[in-house]
Tab-separated table of C-alpha atoms in Angstrom:
chain	number	residue	atom	x	y	z
A	27	VAL	CA	-0.093	0.172	0.083
A	28	GLY	CA	1.318	3.534	-0.865
A	29	LYS	CA	1.909	6.357	1.209
A	30	THR	CA	-1.480	8.432	2.375
A	31	ALA	CA	0.763	11.770	1.463
A	32	ALA	CA	0.024	10.797	-2.171
A	33	VAL	CA	-3.737	12.568	-1.617
A	34	PRO	CA	-3.349	14.724	1.874
A	35	ILE	CA	-6.614	16.331	0.962
A	36	GLN	CA	-9.314	14.934	-1.440
A	37	LYS	CA	-11.894	17.249	-2.881
A	38	ILE	CA	-15.199	15.711	-4.139
A	39	THR	CA	-17.838	17.154	-5.683
A	40	GLY	CA	-21.730	15.587	-6.073
A	41	PRO	CA	-23.599	15.216	-8.756
A	42	GLU	CA	-24.142	18.507	-11.020
A	43	GLY	CA	-26.752	21.189	-9.490
A	44	SER	CA	-26.883	19.291	-6.320
A	45	GLY	CA	-24.076	21.822	-4.976
A	46	MET	CA	-22.701	18.969	-2.773
A	47	THR	CA	-18.899	19.517	-1.919
A	48	GLY	CA	-16.868	17.289	0.153
A	49	PHE	CA	-13.147	16.361	1.263
A	50	VAL	CA	-11.227	13.966	2.702
A	51	ILE	CA	-8.098	15.358	4.811
A	52	VAL	CA	-5.174	12.662	6.075
A	53	ASP	CA	-3.053	13.750	8.611
A	54	LEU	CA	0.233	12.192	8.423
A	55	ASP	CA	2.648	12.338	5.550
A	56	GLY	CA	4.358	9.107	5.729
A	57	ALA	CA	1.538	6.585	7.111
A	58	THR	CA	0.267	3.352	4.972
A	59	ALA	CA	-3.308	3.601	6.675
A	60	ALA	CA	-5.350	6.540	8.098
A	61	ASP	CA	-8.928	6.413	9.442
A	62	GLY	CA	-11.559	8.391	10.644
A	63	VAL	CA	-15.065	9.741	10.504
A	64	VAL	CA	-17.158	11.706	8.137
A	65	ARG	CA	-19.588	14.093	9.003
A	66	CYS	CA	-22.112	15.762	6.956
A	67	ALA	CA	-23.948	19.035	7.159
A	68	LYS	CA	-24.496	21.943	5.101
A	69	LYS	CA	-21.407	23.523	6.376
A	70	ILE	CA	-18.264	21.509	7.602
A	71	LEU	CA	-15.248	23.801	7.829
A	72	MET	CA	-11.644	22.111	6.931
A	73	ASP	CA	-10.145	23.611	10.280
A	74	GLY	CA	-12.246	21.664	12.500
A	75	ALA	CA	-11.794	18.740	10.056
A	76	ARG	CA	-8.076	19.092	10.502
A	77	THR	CA	-8.187	19.038	14.583
A	78	MET	CA	-10.295	15.665	14.472
A	79	ALA	CA	-7.654	14.020	12.066
A	80	ARG	CA	-4.589	15.171	14.486
A	81	SER	CA	-6.790	13.967	17.406
A	82	ARG	CA	-7.021	10.481	15.564
A	83	SER	CA	-3.418	10.375	14.762
A	84	TYR	CA	-1.974	11.181	18.843
A	85	SER	CA	-4.625	8.266	19.584
A	86	TRP	CA	-2.802	6.128	17.205
A	87	ALA	CA	0.405	7.459	18.434
A	88	LEU	CA	-0.269	6.527	22.093
A	89	LEU	CA	-1.411	2.927	21.307
A	90	GLY	CA	1.955	2.400	19.308
A	91	GLU	CA	0.598	2.506	15.941
A	92	GLN	CA	2.129	4.191	12.803
A	93	ARG	CA	-0.876	5.439	11.325
A	94	SER	CA	-2.539	8.595	10.273
A	95	GLY	CA	-5.865	9.975	11.770
A	96	ALA	CA	-8.263	11.051	8.585
A	97	SER	CA	-11.382	13.741	8.988
A	98	ALA	CA	-13.774	13.823	6.072
A	99	ALA	CA	-16.797	15.962	5.416
A	100	ILE	CA	-19.846	16.025	2.913
A	101	ASN	CA	-21.154	19.537	2.880
A	102	VAL	CA	-25.084	19.675	1.268
A	103	ALA	CA	-28.112	21.159	1.850
A	104	PRO	CA	-31.013	18.034	3.175
A	105	PRO	CA	-32.990	17.991	-0.490
A	106	ASP	CA	-29.674	16.635	-1.960
A	107	ARG	CA	-28.406	14.629	1.081
A	108	ASP	CA	-28.493	11.152	-0.023
A	109	ALA	CA	-27.214	11.642	-3.665
A	110	GLY	CA	-24.377	13.891	-1.679
A	111	ILE	CA	-23.185	10.532	0.291
A	112	ALA	CA	-23.728	8.285	-2.026
A	113	ALA	CA	-21.385	10.395	-4.261
A	114	PHE	CA	-19.178	10.611	-1.496
A	115	VAL	CA	-19.137	6.903	-1.208
A	116	ASP	CA	-18.256	6.740	-4.857
A	117	ALA	CA	-15.166	8.732	-4.245
A	118	VAL	CA	-13.689	7.094	-1.152
A	119	ALA	CA	-14.176	3.806	-2.125
A	120	PRO	CA	-11.344	3.054	-4.418
A	121	ARG	CA	-9.022	4.177	-1.199
A	122	VAL	CA	-11.058	2.205	1.638
A	123	ALA	CA	-10.597	-0.546	-1.101
A	124	ALA	CA	-7.053	-0.368	-1.547
A	125	GLY	CA	-6.326	-0.068	2.424
A	126	GLU	CA	-5.169	3.083	2.549
A	127	LEU	CA	-8.327	4.555	4.211
A	128	SER	CA	-10.883	3.803	6.273
A	129	ILE	CA	-14.151	5.852	7.086
A	130	ASP	CA	-16.674	5.523	9.608
A	131	ALA	CA	-20.038	7.244	10.365
A	132	GLY	CA	-19.752	10.864	12.547
A	133	LYS	CA	-22.348	13.444	12.934
A	134	GLY	CA	-25.241	13.536	10.099
A	135	VAL	CA	-24.152	10.111	9.117
A	136	GLY	CA	-25.806	6.607	9.399
A	137	GLN	CA	-23.805	3.828	9.603
A	138	SER	CA	-25.890	2.072	7.500
A	139	GLU	CA	-25.297	4.634	4.783
A	140	LEU	CA	-21.461	3.870	4.368
A	141	ALA	CA	-22.423	-0.217	3.853
A	142	ALA	CA	-20.365	-0.007	0.588
A	143	LEU	CA	-17.465	1.147	2.406
A	144	GLN	CA	-17.798	-1.479	5.333
A	145	GLU	CA	-18.008	-4.032	2.616
A	146	VAL	CA	-14.166	-3.569	1.447
A	147	ASP	CA	-12.924	-1.818	4.638
A	148	GLY	CA	-10.161	-4.380	5.737
A	149	ARG	CA	-10.313	-3.609	9.433
A	150	SER	CA	-10.791	-5.765	12.327
A	151	LYS	CA	-14.714	-7.094	12.267
A	152	LEU	CA	-14.654	-6.543	16.069
A	153	ARG	CA	-16.216	-3.125	15.740
A	154	VAL	CA	-19.821	-4.307	14.915
A	155	GLN	CA	-20.009	-6.877	17.596
A	156	ALA	CA	-22.721	-5.795	20.134
A	157	ARG	CA	-22.714	-5.891	23.511
A	158	THR	CA	-25.047	-4.525	26.464
A	159	GLY	CA	-24.799	-0.594	26.435
A	160	GLY	CA	-24.493	-0.282	22.611
A	161	THR	CA	-21.397	-1.990	20.743
A	162	LEU	CA	-18.150	-3.082	21.796
A	163	ALA	CA	-16.707	0.030	20.402
A	164	ASP	CA	-18.626	2.260	22.601
A	165	GLU	CA	-18.108	0.281	25.722
A	166	LEU	CA	-14.298	0.521	24.969
A	167	THR	CA	-14.395	3.894	24.489
A	168	ALA	CA	-16.334	4.367	27.718
A	169	THR	CA	-13.663	2.281	29.432
A	170	SER	CA	-10.848	4.339	28.567
A	171	ALA	CA	-12.585	7.861	29.412
A	172	VAL	CA	-13.754	5.920	32.866
A	173	THR	CA	-10.157	4.666	33.687
A	174	ALA	CA	-8.415	7.847	32.670
A	175	ALA	CA	-10.873	9.527	34.606
A	176	ALA	CA	-10.370	7.312	37.577
A	177	VAL	CA	-6.829	7.284	37.653
A	178	ALA	CA	-6.540	10.931	37.773
A	179	LEU	CA	-8.994	10.926	40.505
A	180	GLY	CA	-7.524	7.954	42.609
A	181	GLY	CA	-10.655	6.276	41.947
A	182	LEU	CA	-14.255	6.811	41.293
A	183	GLU	CA	-16.148	4.941	44.155
A	184	GLY	CA	-18.451	7.525	45.481
A	185	ARG	CA	-17.652	10.278	43.159
A	186	THR	CA	-19.912	12.630	41.738
A	187	VAL	CA	-20.239	12.760	37.625
A	188	ALA	CA	-21.522	15.260	35.395
A	189	ILE	CA	-21.970	14.024	31.942
A	190	GLU	CA	-22.571	16.378	28.466
A	191	GLY	CA	-22.755	15.693	25.029
A	192	ALA	CA	-22.205	11.579	25.116
A	193	GLY	CA	-24.902	11.083	22.517
A	194	ALA	CA	-24.927	7.594	21.798
A	195	LEU	CA	-22.227	6.758	23.848
A	196	GLY	CA	-24.046	7.456	27.034
A	197	PRO	CA	-25.876	4.072	27.762
A	198	ALA	CA	-22.267	2.689	27.893
A	199	LEU	CA	-21.011	5.470	30.257
A	200	LEU	CA	-23.711	4.804	32.568
A	201	GLU	CA	-22.747	1.068	32.589
A	202	VAL	CA	-19.286	1.319	33.103
A	203	LEU	CA	-19.436	4.389	35.615
A	204	ALA	CA	-22.235	2.520	37.709
A	205	ALA	CA	-19.232	-0.302	37.595
A	206	ALA	CA	-16.425	1.657	38.979
A	207	GLY	CA	-18.748	2.978	41.722
A	208	ALA	CA	-19.388	6.534	40.387
A	209	ARG	CA	-22.664	8.264	40.892
A	210	VAL	CA	-23.976	10.028	38.234
A	211	ILE	CA	-26.060	13.534	39.482
A	212	ALA	CA	-26.324	15.300	36.023
A	213	ILE	CA	-26.483	14.409	32.334
A	214	GLY	CA	-26.925	17.340	29.582
A	215	THR	CA	-28.044	17.066	25.812
A	216	SER	CA	-28.802	20.070	23.142
A	217	ALA	CA	-32.276	19.715	24.720
A	218	GLY	CA	-31.791	20.357	28.488
A	219	THR	CA	-29.934	19.006	31.476
A	220	LEU	CA	-31.288	16.566	33.941
A	221	VAL	CA	-29.918	16.692	37.409
A	222	ASP	CA	-30.571	14.681	40.456
A	223	GLN	CA	-28.054	14.904	43.661
A	224	ALA	CA	-28.857	11.538	44.938
A	225	GLY	CA	-27.473	10.099	41.649
A	226	LEU	CA	-29.578	9.010	38.593
A	227	ASP	CA	-30.629	5.425	38.743
A	228	PRO	CA	-28.067	3.767	36.073
A	229	VAL	CA	-30.823	1.232	34.909
A	230	THR	CA	-33.869	3.330	34.545
A	231	THR	CA	-31.563	6.136	32.804
A	232	THR	CA	-30.247	3.787	30.353
A	233	SER	CA	-33.592	2.473	29.319
A	234	SER	CA	-34.798	6.057	29.227
A	235	TRP	CA	-31.769	7.294	27.156
A	236	ALA	CA	-32.415	4.371	24.767
A	237	GLU	CA	-36.189	5.754	24.407
A	238	HIS	CA	-35.715	9.676	24.299
A	239	GLY	CA	-31.994	10.442	23.176
A	240	GLU	CA	-31.446	14.026	22.948
A	241	SER	CA	-34.889	14.633	24.775
A	242	LEU	CA	-33.706	12.801	27.541
A	243	PRO	CA	-33.535	15.388	29.720
A	244	ALA	CA	-37.391	17.008	28.834
A	245	ALA	CA	-39.045	13.264	29.183
A	246	ASN	CA	-37.746	13.138	32.512
A	247	GLY	CA	-39.288	16.684	33.746
A	248	SER	CA	-36.068	18.884	34.065
A	249	GLU	CA	-36.919	22.393	32.489
A	250	LEU	CA	-33.008	23.582	33.158
A	251	GLY	CA	-30.474	24.652	30.095
A	252	ALA	CA	-28.219	22.696	28.524
A	253	ASP	CA	-25.619	24.702	29.519
A	254	GLU	CA	-25.898	23.738	32.899
A	255	VAL	CA	-24.385	20.792	32.994
A	256	LEU	CA	-21.055	22.293	32.856
A	257	ARG	CA	-21.705	24.621	35.967
A	258	THR	CA	-23.015	21.578	37.795
A	259	PRO	CA	-20.377	20.848	41.091
A	260	ALA	CA	-19.207	17.508	40.283
A	261	ASP	CA	-15.546	15.427	41.033
A	262	LEU	CA	-15.646	14.839	37.201
A	263	VAL	CA	-17.174	15.977	33.982
A	264	LEU	CA	-17.579	14.150	30.686
A	265	CYS	CA	-18.085	16.405	27.837
A	266	GLY	CA	-17.656	16.388	23.917
A	267	SER	CA	-20.613	17.743	22.246
A	268	LYS	CA	-18.930	19.883	20.130
A	269	LEU	CA	-14.829	21.172	18.921
A	270	GLY	CA	-13.912	24.423	21.438
A	271	LEU	CA	-17.306	23.858	23.629
A	272	VAL	CA	-14.982	24.744	26.590
A	273	ASP	CA	-13.390	28.123	25.935
A	274	HIS	CA	-11.894	30.532	28.447
A	275	ALA	CA	-15.383	31.882	29.608
A	276	VAL	CA	-16.827	28.126	30.327
A	277	ALA	CA	-13.621	26.763	31.940
A	278	ALA	CA	-13.609	29.666	34.440
A	279	GLY	CA	-16.933	28.526	35.341
A	280	LEU	CA	-16.030	24.530	35.559
A	281	ARG	CA	-16.695	23.586	39.598
A	282	THR	CA	-15.069	20.238	38.775
A	283	GLN	CA	-11.466	18.375	39.615
A	284	VAL	CA	-10.960	16.187	36.543
A	285	LEU	CA	-12.351	17.067	32.746
A	286	ALA	CA	-12.701	14.280	30.754
A	287	PRO	CA	-13.494	14.409	26.874
A	288	ILE	CA	-15.945	12.203	25.257
A	289	GLY	CA	-15.597	13.741	22.181
A	290	ILE	CA	-13.179	15.297	20.132
A	291	ALA	CA	-11.224	18.646	21.056
A	292	PRO	CA	-13.939	20.176	23.507
A	293	ILE	CA	-11.611	22.553	24.932
A	294	THR	CA	-9.778	25.459	23.528
A	295	ALA	CA	-5.915	26.489	24.191
A	296	LYS	CA	-7.368	29.386	26.453
A	297	GLY	CA	-9.744	27.052	28.072
A	298	LEU	CA	-7.055	24.503	28.844
A	299	ALA	CA	-4.800	27.287	30.736
A	300	VAL	CA	-7.629	28.871	32.570
A	301	ALA	CA	-8.722	25.321	33.829
A	302	ALA	CA	-5.329	24.490	34.706
A	303	ARG	CA	-4.744	27.690	36.504
A	304	ALA	CA	-7.760	26.955	38.606
A	305	GLY	CA	-6.460	23.575	39.322
A	306	VAL	CA	-8.473	21.745	37.169
A	307	ILE	CA	-7.009	18.605	35.773
A	308	VAL	CA	-7.688	18.291	31.895
A	309	LEU	CA	-7.486	15.222	30.037
A	310	ALA	CA	-6.649	14.749	26.527
A	311	ASP	CA	-9.002	13.646	24.235
A	312	PHE	CA	-6.947	11.519	22.332
A	313	LEU	CA	-5.962	9.242	25.374
A	314	THR	CA	-9.472	9.365	26.654
A	315	LEU	CA	-11.158	8.459	23.420
A	316	SER	CA	-8.553	5.707	22.342
A	317	GLY	CA	-10.275	2.816	23.928
A	318	GLY	CA	-12.447	2.178	20.797
A	319	LEU	CA	-9.266	2.521	18.493
A	320	HIS	CA	-8.591	-1.362	20.091
A	321	THR	CA	-11.430	-2.756	17.752
A	322	PHE	CA	-9.370	-1.709	14.560
A	323	VAL	CA	-6.344	-3.343	15.479
A	324	ALA	CA	-7.248	-6.427	17.484
A	325	ASP	CA	-6.866	-10.118	16.344
A	326	PRO	CA	-10.292	-11.342	15.649
A	327	THR	CA	-10.352	-14.050	17.911
A	328	THR	CA	-9.533	-11.637	20.373
A	329	THR	CA	-12.600	-12.088	23.567
A	330	PRO	CA	-14.493	-8.543	24.469
A	331	ASP	CA	-13.238	-9.010	28.045
A	332	ALA	CA	-9.619	-9.333	27.037
A	333	LEU	CA	-10.264	-5.799	25.031
A	334	VAL	CA	-11.458	-4.308	28.148
A	335	GLU	CA	-8.591	-5.224	30.197
A	336	SER	CA	-6.065	-4.383	27.741
A	337	VAL	CA	-7.762	-1.058	27.183
A	338	THR	CA	-7.925	-0.270	31.047
A	339	ALA	CA	-4.152	-1.637	31.436
A	340	ARG	CA	-2.911	0.565	28.642
A	341	THR	CA	-5.160	3.767	29.693
A	342	THR	CA	-4.062	3.178	33.222
A	343	GLU	CA	-0.107	2.948	32.200
A	344	VAL	CA	-0.549	6.380	29.508
A	345	THR	CA	-2.699	8.198	32.121
A	346	ARG	CA	-0.370	7.765	34.809
A	347	ALA	CA	2.650	8.858	32.495
A	348	ALA	CA	0.552	12.001	31.611
A	349	LEU	CA	-0.378	13.013	35.251
A	350	ASP	CA	3.508	12.759	36.131
A	351	HIS	CA	4.581	15.513	33.559
A	352	ASP	CA	5.794	19.343	34.695
A	353	ASP	CA	3.005	20.738	32.539
A	354	GLY	CA	0.214	18.981	32.999
A	355	ALA	CA	-1.916	15.989	31.879
A	356	TYR	CA	-3.428	17.171	28.825
A	357	LEU	CA	0.647	18.583	27.558
A	358	GLY	CA	1.999	15.194	29.372
A	359	ALA	CA	-0.113	13.423	26.599
A	360	CYS	CA	0.859	15.281	23.852
A	361	ALA	CA	4.482	14.483	24.820
A	362	LEU	CA	3.941	11.053	25.045
A	363	ALA	CA	2.146	10.727	21.712
A	364	GLU	CA	4.895	13.260	20.297
A	365	GLN	CA	7.781	10.791	21.574
A	366	PHE	CA	6.456	7.952	19.328
A	367	LEU	CA	5.717	10.078	16.422
A	368	SER	CA	9.500	11.496	16.126
A	369	THR	CA	10.155	7.766	15.910
A	370	TRP	CA	8.901	7.506	12.127
A	371	ASN	CA	8.224	11.024	11.268
A	372	ASP	CA	11.266	13.454	10.340
A	373	GLU	CA	9.164	16.169	11.427
A	374	LEU	CA	6.006	16.707	13.984
A	375	PRO	CA	3.369	17.968	12.777
A	376	PHE	CA	2.483	21.537	13.539
A	377	GLY	CA	-0.392	22.116	15.851
A	378	ARG	CA	-1.786	19.950	18.610
A	379	PRO	CA	-5.332	18.730	18.622
A	380	LEU	CA	-6.980	21.595	20.881
A	381	ALA	CA	-10.040	23.632	19.432
């Protein structure tokens, strides 16, 4: 397989008259394989896509894999959406079949709409094995996020947690947090925030989440705004609804010990600086989200239980090392990723995965 650098940015156009445009960004020069997600909306900017690709590259580096992150977009208005997605699939299918690129569904795209790509994707099929709380990838992502937070807090037994922007990952997060002994007191979605200081019951909340999705707060009688969750006092805040969510103003209002991303680059550079001055431990998104990537490189005969153990062990090791860094956990994780990247790149990529 040739280097992905041959097509660092692939531009895509849809059927004549559709107005659809798209692109695929590959982050690292010299990788033989790249992967990431594709999002679909009226307008997706390249800067955000580059950040997403960079975050994935750093996740792979923490796992010791010489792979590049990628990020793709389909810019199209609703009337032409289906044709736009079909045009995107046709355009990238040869690269996927060649083994140089893998694309999964992101915001605005259903996984079934990428079925033609999945059929020729050579990665491990473990990514589609389902377990309670969602897919196996969901469980492993929740495991890495919760494990990293547990290491930062010295354990989660009895700790309070606020969750923002978990989306489909929510049920798996509730399950893993409950197993760790944590008490989820707040859940925020785009529709509002549900708060219960006594702790939300994980079984009934998971069921309600599966039924109502983003409407969870309103369905449970909450009238609190969506941003209220980030102001809720809690030992741990898990957040990630969008890039740059936690800017310097939001960071100044955080009332938590640890901020752990469950989405790509939810904190800005200024937000990180403000949070650090306030004594908040900010974990790196490319660390907390790395668990799900294990499904792409594992031996297909590996059991889910063994994968959970592997993710827990690797995340614990990396988080401890990052926390020991003089400049804090986030920059510590950057240093670890960049140390590995330097072993196979002549120059480090410019810029870290911060919004």
